[in-house]
PDB file of C-alpha atoms in Angstrom:
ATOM      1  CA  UNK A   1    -103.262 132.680  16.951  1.00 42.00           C
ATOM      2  CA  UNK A   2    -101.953 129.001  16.516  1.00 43.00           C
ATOM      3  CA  UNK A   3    -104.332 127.595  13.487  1.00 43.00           C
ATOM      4  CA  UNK A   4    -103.483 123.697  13.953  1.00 43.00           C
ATOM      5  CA  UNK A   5    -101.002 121.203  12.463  1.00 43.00           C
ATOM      6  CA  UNK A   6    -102.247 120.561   8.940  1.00 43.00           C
ATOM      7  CA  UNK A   7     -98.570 122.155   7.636  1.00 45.00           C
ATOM      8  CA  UNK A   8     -99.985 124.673   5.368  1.00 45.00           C
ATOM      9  CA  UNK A   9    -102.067 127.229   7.429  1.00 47.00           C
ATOM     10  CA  UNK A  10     -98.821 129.513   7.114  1.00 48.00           C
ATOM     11  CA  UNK A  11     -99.816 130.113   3.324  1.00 46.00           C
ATOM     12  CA  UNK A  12    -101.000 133.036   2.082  1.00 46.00           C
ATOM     13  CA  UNK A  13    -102.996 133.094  -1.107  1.00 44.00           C
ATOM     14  CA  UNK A  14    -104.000 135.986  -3.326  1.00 45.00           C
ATOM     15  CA  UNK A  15    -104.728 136.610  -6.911  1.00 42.00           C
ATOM     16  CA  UNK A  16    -102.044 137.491  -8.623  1.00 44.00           C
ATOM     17  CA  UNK A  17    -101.778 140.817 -10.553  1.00 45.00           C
ATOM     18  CA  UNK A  18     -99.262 141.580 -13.072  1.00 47.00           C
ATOM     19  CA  UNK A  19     -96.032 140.291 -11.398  1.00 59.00           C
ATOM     20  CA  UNK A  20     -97.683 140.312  -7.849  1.00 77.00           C
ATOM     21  CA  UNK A  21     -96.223 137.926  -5.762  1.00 79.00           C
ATOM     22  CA  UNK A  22     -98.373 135.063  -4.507  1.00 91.00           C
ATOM     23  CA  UNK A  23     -96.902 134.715  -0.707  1.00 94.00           C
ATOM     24  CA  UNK A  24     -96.123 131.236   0.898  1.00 94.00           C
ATOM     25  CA  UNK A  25     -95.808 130.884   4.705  1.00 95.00           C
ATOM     26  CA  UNK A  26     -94.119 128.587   6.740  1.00 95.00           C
ATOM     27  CA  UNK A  27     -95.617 125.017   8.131  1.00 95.00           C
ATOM     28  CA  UNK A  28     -96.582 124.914  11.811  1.00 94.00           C
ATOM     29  CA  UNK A  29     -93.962 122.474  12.495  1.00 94.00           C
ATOM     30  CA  UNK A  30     -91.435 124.753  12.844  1.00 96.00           C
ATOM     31  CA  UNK A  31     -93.542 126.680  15.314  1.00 96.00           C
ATOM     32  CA  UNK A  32     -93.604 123.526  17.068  1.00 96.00           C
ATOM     33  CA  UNK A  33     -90.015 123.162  17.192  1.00 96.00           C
ATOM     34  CA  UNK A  34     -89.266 126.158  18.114  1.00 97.00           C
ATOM     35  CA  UNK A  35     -91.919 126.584  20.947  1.00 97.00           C
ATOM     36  CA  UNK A  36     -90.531 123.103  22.591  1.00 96.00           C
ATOM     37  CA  UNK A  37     -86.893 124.366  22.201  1.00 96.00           C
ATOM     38  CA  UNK A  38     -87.903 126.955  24.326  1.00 97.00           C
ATOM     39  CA  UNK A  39     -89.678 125.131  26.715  1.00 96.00           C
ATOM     40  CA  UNK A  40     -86.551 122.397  26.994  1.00 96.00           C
ATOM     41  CA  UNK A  41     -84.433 125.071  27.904  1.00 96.00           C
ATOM     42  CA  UNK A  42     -86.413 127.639  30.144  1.00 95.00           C
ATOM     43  CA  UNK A  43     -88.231 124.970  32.527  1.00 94.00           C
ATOM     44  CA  UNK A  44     -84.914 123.144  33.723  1.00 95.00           C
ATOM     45  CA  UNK A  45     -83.002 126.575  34.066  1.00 94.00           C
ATOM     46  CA  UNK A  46     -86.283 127.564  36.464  1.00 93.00           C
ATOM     47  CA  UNK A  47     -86.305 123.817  38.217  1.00 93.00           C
ATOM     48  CA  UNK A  48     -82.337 123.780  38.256  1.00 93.00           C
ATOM     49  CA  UNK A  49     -82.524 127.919  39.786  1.00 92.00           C
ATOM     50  CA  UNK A  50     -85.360 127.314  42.133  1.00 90.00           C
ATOM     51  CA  UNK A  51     -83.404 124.324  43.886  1.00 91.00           C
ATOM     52  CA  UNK A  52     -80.275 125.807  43.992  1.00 91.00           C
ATOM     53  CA  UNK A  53     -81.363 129.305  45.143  1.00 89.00           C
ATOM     54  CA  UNK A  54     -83.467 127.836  47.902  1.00 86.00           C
ATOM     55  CA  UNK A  55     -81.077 125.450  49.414  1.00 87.00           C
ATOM     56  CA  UNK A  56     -77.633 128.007  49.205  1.00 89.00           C
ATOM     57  CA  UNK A  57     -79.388 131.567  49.553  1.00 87.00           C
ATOM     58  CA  UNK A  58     -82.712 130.739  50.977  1.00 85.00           C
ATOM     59  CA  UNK A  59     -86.455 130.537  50.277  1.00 85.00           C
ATOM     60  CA  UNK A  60     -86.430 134.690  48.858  1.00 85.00           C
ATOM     61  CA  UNK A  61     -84.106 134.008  46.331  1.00 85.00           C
ATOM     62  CA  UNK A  62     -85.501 131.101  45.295  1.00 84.00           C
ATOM     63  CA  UNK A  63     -88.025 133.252  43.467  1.00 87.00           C
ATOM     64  CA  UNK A  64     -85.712 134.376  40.930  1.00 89.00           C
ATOM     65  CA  UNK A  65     -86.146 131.084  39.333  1.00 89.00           C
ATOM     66  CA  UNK A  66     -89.678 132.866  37.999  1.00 92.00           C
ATOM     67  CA  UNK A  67     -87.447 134.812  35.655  1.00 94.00           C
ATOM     68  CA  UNK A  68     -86.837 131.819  33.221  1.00 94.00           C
ATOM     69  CA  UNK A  69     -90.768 130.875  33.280  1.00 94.00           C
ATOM     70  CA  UNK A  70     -91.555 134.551  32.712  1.00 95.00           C
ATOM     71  CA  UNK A  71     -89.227 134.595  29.616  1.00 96.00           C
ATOM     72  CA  UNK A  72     -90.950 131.720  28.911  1.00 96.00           C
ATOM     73  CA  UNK A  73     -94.622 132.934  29.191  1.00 96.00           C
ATOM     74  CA  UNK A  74     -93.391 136.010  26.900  1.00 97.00           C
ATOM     75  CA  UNK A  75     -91.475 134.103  24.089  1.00 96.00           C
ATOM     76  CA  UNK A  76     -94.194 131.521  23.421  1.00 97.00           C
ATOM     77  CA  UNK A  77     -96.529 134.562  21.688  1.00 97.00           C
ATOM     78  CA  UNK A  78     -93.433 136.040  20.408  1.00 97.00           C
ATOM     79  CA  UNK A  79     -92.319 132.818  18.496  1.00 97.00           C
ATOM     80  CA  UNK A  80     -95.870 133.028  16.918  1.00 97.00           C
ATOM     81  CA  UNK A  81     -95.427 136.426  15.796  1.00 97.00           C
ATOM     82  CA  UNK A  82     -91.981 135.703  14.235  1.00 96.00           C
ATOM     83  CA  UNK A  83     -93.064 132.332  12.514  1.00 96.00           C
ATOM     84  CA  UNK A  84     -96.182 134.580  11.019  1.00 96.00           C
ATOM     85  CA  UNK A  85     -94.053 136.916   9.883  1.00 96.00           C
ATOM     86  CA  UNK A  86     -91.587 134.525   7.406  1.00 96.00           C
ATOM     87  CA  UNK A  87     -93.626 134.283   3.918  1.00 96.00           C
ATOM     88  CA  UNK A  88     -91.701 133.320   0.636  1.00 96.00           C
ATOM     89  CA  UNK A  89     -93.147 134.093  -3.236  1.00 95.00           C
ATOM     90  CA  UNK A  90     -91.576 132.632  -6.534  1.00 92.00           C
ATOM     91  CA  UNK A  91     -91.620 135.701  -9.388  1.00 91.00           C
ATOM     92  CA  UNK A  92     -90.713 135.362 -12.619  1.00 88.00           C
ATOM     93  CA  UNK A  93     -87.156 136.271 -12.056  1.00 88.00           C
ATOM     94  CA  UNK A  94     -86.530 136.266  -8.813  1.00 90.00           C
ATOM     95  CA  UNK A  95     -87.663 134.768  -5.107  1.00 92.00           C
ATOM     96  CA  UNK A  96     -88.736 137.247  -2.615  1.00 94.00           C
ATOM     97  CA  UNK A  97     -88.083 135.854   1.212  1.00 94.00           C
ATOM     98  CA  UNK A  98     -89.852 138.145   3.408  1.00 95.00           C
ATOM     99  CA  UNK A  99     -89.376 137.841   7.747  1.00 95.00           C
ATOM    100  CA  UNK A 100     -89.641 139.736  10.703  1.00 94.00           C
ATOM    101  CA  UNK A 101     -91.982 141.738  13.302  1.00 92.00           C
ATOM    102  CA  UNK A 102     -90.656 144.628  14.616  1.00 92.00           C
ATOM    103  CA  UNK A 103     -87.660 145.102  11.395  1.00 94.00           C
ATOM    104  CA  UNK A 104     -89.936 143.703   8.125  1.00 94.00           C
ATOM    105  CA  UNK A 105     -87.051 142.832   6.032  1.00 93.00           C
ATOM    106  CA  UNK A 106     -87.544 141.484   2.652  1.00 92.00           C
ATOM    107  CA  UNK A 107     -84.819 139.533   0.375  1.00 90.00           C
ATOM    108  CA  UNK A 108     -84.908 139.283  -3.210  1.00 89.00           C
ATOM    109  CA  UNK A 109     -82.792 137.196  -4.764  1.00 89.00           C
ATOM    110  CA  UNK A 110     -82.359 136.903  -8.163  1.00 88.00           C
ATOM    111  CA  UNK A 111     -82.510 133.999 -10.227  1.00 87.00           C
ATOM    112  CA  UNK A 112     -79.522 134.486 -12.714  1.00 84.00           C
ATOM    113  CA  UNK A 113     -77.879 135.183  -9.774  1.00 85.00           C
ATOM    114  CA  UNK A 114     -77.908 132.144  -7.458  1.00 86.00           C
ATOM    115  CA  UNK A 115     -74.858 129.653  -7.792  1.00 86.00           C
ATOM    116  CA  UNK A 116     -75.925 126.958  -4.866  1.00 89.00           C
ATOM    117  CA  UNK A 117     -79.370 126.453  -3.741  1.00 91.00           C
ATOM    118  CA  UNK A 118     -79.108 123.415  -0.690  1.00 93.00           C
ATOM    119  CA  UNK A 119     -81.615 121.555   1.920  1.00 95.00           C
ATOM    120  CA  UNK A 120     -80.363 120.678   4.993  1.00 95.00           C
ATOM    121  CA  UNK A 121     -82.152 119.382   7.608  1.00 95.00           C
ATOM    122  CA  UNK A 122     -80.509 118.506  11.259  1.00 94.00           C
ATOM    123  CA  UNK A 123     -81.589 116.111  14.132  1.00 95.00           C
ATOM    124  CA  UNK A 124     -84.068 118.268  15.396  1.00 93.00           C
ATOM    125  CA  UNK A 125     -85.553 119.289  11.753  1.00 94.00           C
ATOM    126  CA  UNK A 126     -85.942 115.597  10.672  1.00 94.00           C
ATOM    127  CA  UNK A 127     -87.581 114.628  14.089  1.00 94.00           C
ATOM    128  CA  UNK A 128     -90.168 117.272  13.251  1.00 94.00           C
ATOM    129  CA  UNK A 129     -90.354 116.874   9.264  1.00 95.00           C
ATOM    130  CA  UNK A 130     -88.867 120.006   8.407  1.00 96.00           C
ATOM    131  CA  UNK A 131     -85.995 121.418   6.371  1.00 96.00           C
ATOM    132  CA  UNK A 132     -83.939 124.426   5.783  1.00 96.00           C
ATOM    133  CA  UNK A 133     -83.214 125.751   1.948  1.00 95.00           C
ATOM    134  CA  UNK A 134     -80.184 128.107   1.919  1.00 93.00           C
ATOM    135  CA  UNK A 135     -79.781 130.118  -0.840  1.00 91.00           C
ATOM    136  CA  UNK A 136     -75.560 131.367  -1.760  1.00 88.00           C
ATOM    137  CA  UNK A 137     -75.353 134.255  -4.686  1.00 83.00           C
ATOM    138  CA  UNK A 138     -72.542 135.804  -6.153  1.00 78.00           C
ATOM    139  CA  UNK A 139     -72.722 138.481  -3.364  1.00 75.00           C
ATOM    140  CA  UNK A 140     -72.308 136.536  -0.013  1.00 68.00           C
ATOM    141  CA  UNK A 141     -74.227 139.666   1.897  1.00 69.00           C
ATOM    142  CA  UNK A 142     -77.415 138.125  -0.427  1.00 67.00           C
ATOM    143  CA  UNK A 143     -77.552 134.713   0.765  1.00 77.00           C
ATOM    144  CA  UNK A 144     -80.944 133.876   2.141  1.00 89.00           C
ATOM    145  CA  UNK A 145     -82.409 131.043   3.932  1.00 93.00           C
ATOM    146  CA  UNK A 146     -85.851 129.579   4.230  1.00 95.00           C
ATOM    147  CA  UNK A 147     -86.457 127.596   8.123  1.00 95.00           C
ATOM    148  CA  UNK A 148     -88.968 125.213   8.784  1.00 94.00           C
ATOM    149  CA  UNK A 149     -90.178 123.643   5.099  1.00 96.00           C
ATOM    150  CA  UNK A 150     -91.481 120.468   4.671  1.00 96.00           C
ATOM    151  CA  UNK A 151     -88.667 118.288   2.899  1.00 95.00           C
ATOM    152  CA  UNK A 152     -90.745 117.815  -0.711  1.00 95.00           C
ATOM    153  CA  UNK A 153     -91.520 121.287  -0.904  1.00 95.00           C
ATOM    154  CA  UNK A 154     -87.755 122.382  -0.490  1.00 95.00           C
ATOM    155  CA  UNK A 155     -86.668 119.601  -2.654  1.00 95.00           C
ATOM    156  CA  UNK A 156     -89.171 121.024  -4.891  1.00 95.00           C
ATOM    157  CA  UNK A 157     -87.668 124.466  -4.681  1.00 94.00           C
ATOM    158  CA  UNK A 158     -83.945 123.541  -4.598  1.00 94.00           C
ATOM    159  CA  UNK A 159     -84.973 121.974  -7.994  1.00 93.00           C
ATOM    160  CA  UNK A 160     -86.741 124.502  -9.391  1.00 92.00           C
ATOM    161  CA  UNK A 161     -84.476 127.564  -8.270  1.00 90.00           C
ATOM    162  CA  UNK A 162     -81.393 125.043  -9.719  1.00 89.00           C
ATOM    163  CA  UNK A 163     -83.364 124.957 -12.822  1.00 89.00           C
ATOM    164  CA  UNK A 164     -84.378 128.630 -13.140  1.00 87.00           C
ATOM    165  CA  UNK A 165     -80.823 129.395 -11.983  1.00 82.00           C
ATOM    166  CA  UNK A 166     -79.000 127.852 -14.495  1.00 82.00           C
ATOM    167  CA  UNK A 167     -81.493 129.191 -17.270  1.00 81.00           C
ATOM    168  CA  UNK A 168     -81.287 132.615 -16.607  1.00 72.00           C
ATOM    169  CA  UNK A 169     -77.175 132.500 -16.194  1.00 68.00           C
ATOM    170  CA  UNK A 170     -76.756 131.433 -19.517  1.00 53.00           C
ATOM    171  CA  UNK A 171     -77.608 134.651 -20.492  1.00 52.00           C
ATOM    172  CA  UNK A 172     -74.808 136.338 -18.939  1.00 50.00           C
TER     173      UNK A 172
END
């Protein structure tokens, strides 16, 4: 279910009980993005297939070019499901990332032990308002990434996981 473009219908909100995490989801931009990368790529590949099977191996094979629109038809729910599933929560100590339909996994990273917290944001991102905040810890197998933020709000986080970072390393 696609709930419109206002950029925050991703969150979810609950009251917070000792330590509970307060879940953030992704804006629909990214959704977006993602759902007319797969258009640009799947509709040409089934244009491109369809001419070039019907003029070389005839009118039968020409229905092969379905295949792409199929994948298509099938990946524009799935992208749904997948950009439902990313959520983020700020703890006290630590950020919890948490992604994924069929394997849930959740990342938590902690605080004291991030040592680079960036925003990037390529062609595609800034055409669409979005940004990327990538996460590096001591342990490169911990690194985590948030897709598809608006630019304030992972501006807002960079600064705030820099600040929280540094803080809770100077106790090591």
């Amino acid at each position: 279910m696609d709930t419109g473009a206002s950029g925050t219908e991703g969150a979810v909100t609950a009251a917070p009980a000792h330590d509970e995490a307060v879940w953030t989801g992704l804006p629909s931009g990214l959704l977006r993005l993602r759902r007319l990368l797969l258009v640009l790529w799947l509709v040409p590949l089934a244009v491109a297939l369809g001419v070039l099977l019907g003029l070389f191996a005839g009118p039968a094979w020409a229905a092969f070019a379905l295949l792409p629109l199929a994948t298509a038809a099938w990946g524009w729910p799935m992208l749904g499901r997948n950009w439902r599933s990313w959520r983020y929560a700020e703890r006290a100590d630590d950020l919890l990332i948490s992604r994924g339909v069929l394997w849930r996994e959740e990342t938590i990273v902690p605080y004291g032990r991030m040592q680079l917290v960036e925003v990037t944001s390529g062609p595609l991102e800034r055409r669409f308002g979005l940004a990327s905040l990538q996460l590096h810890t001591a342990a490169a197998a911990s690194d985590a990434t948030i897709p598809g933020l608006v630019p304030a709000e992972a501006e807002r986080l960079r600064d705030r996981l820099t600040e929280l970072g540094e803080a809770r390393s100077a106790g090591l």
